[in-house]
Amino acid sequence: MDDRAPAKDSAVGDAAGHAAAARAVWSAGDYATVGDWFADASRSVLDGVDLDGRTVLDVATGTGAVAIEAARRGASVTGVDITPELLAVARQRATVAEVEVTFVEGSFTDLSEHRGFDLVTSSFGVMLAAEPEFVARELAAAARRGGGVVAVVAWAPGGAFGSPPPAVVDLLGDQPPVDLTRWAVPESTAEFFASTTAEITEHRRNTIDIPFPSVDHIVTELAARCGPWMALLARLDDTGQAGLARDLLAQHFEAFAEPTAGGVTLQVGYAVTQLTTA
Ligand SMILES: C[S@@+](CC[C@H](N)C(=O)[O-])C[C@H]1O[C@@H](n2cnc3c(N)ncnc32)[C@H](O)[C@@H]1O
């Protein structure tokens, strides 16, 4: 096992094509608002970590919630993301927060320019990877050897946001979406890192409560602001099934919604997993 030299993987395939597709999805809508709904869950990747004087690489940083918090707590931080539009928001937010973060465009399929970090984080980021073993090798290689930490956050299995409900997946036919819960399961995460020296040293589950005026608003907001959900509904629109999918999604979210004075609170499960290199 060797964290230093991840093999270039033919499974990554048409990197330019994948990058263009990812950018198109994530620059659509209004991720800055969507990410703010669960920014506390994103930032929880840093809970209990001493950051002062440390180096941090935040992978798939988006609008910078984790990167900016790490810098605020004294770390020297680089944030990498594939979507320039989100990096522009991240830079503005870092300026407002009066912290310095180096934000650079790049993919989690190639972190070769980023090595030797004390902490490598990815909140709701690498869970999107189509080739998780390859990306796990990149994360481990970016962390310093002998005690570098990789920490990932992903949606919990069986929760509100991990994957569309099975009835919606059925509508999608032979092109199911990536399961966003794999990195929240210790067994599958350990398998992703099996060819590296990184081993799981901590795993914790939690929920975040997100307020909405009603369950219907959850669907409406996701359909208007969240790029991946917009793309999924657009695919189903082509076959006249978007209305049915929206109804099925409302039923799905109903199971996780608690009534409140102002509407509902959506309870969304997620997990934080930390690994440490040898
Ligand atoms: C759900 S957002 C998470 C953003 C941020 N970490 C947070 O917690 O708010 C997913 C992010 O992954 C980024 N992304 C998608 N594919 C990527 C890739 N191949 N390499 C790097 N970033 C990628 C998107 O641009 C988006 O910013």
PDB file of C-alpha atoms and ligand atoms in Angstrom, residues 22 26 31 35 38 42 60-62 81-83 86 106-108 123-125 127-128, ligand 1:
ATOM      1  CA  ALA A  22     -20.356  18.505 -13.788  1.00  0.00           C
ATOM      2  CA  TRP A  26     -23.502  22.631 -10.527  1.00  0.00           C
ATOM      3  CA  TYR A  31     -26.244  26.319  -5.072  1.00  0.00           C
ATOM      4  CA  GLY A  35     -25.565  24.859   0.369  1.00  0.00           C
ATOM      5  CA  PHE A  38     -26.955  22.502   5.403  1.00  0.00           C
ATOM      6  CA  SER A  42     -20.731  20.685   5.930  1.00  0.00           C
ATOM      7  CA  ALA A  60     -15.230  20.048  -3.907  1.00  0.00           C
ATOM      8  CA  THR A  61     -15.348  23.168  -1.777  1.00  0.00           C
ATOM      9  CA  GLY A  62     -18.363  24.693  -3.570  1.00  0.00           C
ATOM     10  CA  ASP A  81     -13.740  22.739  -7.047  1.00  0.00           C
ATOM     11  CA  ILE A  82     -14.677  21.988 -10.632  1.00  0.00           C
ATOM     12  CA  THR A  83     -17.265  24.797 -10.940  1.00  0.00           C
ATOM     13  CA  LEU A  86     -19.160  28.512  -7.223  1.00  0.00           C
ATOM     14  CA  GLY A 106      -9.701  21.361 -10.303  1.00  0.00           C
ATOM     15  CA  SER A 107     -11.235  17.914 -10.094  1.00  0.00           C
ATOM     16  CA  PHE A 108     -11.157  15.371  -7.297  1.00  0.00           C
ATOM     17  CA  SER A 123     -18.250  17.646   2.600  1.00  0.00           C
ATOM     18  CA  PHE A 124     -20.960  16.351   0.272  1.00  0.00           C
ATOM     19  CA  GLY A 125     -18.295  16.426  -2.465  1.00  0.00           C
ATOM     20  CA  MET A 127     -19.728  11.308  -2.481  1.00  0.00           C
ATOM     21  CA  LEU A 128     -20.504  12.293  -6.112  1.00  0.00           C
TER      22      LEU A 128
HETATM   23  C1  LIG B   1     -23.157  19.332  -2.862  1.00  0.00           C
HETATM   24  S1  LIG B   1     -21.884  20.432  -3.395  1.00  0.00           S
HETATM   25  C2  LIG B   1     -20.883  20.524  -1.916  1.00  0.00           C
HETATM   26  C3  LIG B   1     -20.131  21.803  -1.798  1.00  0.00           C
HETATM   27  C4  LIG B   1     -19.492  22.097  -0.440  1.00  0.00           C
HETATM   28  N1  LIG B   1     -18.469  21.138  -0.094  1.00  0.00           N
HETATM   29  C5  LIG B   1     -20.528  22.180   0.632  1.00  0.00           C
HETATM   30  O1  LIG B   1     -20.451  21.423   1.611  1.00  0.00           O
HETATM   31  O2  LIG B   1     -21.425  23.027   0.515  1.00  0.00           O
HETATM   32  C6  LIG B   1     -20.930  19.437  -4.475  1.00  0.00           C
HETATM   33  C7  LIG B   1     -19.736  20.168  -5.065  1.00  0.00           C
HETATM   34  O3  LIG B   1     -18.939  19.236  -5.800  1.00  0.00           O
HETATM   35  C8  LIG B   1     -18.377  19.919  -6.888  1.00  0.00           C
HETATM   36  N2  LIG B   1     -17.907  18.898  -7.838  1.00  0.00           N
HETATM   37  C9  LIG B   1     -18.644  18.055  -8.601  1.00  0.00           C
HETATM   38  N3  LIG B   1     -17.837  17.235  -9.304  1.00  0.00           N
HETATM   39  C10 LIG B   1     -16.560  17.579  -8.973  1.00  0.00           C
HETATM   40  C11 LIG B   1     -15.278  17.089  -9.357  1.00  0.00           C
HETATM   41  N4  LIG B   1     -15.133  16.102 -10.251  1.00  0.00           N
HETATM   42  N5  LIG B   1     -14.190  17.648  -8.800  1.00  0.00           N
HETATM   43  C12 LIG B   1     -14.308  18.679  -7.912  1.00  0.00           C
HETATM   44  N6  LIG B   1     -15.491  19.188  -7.520  1.00  0.00           N
HETATM   45  C13 LIG B   1     -16.604  18.630  -8.031  1.00  0.00           C
HETATM   46  C14 LIG B   1     -19.501  20.806  -7.380  1.00  0.00           C
HETATM   47  O4  LIG B   1     -19.040  21.848  -8.190  1.00  0.00           O
HETATM   48  C15 LIG B   1     -20.080  21.287  -6.046  1.00  0.00           C
HETATM   49  O5  LIG B   1     -19.429  22.461  -5.628  1.00  0.00           O
END
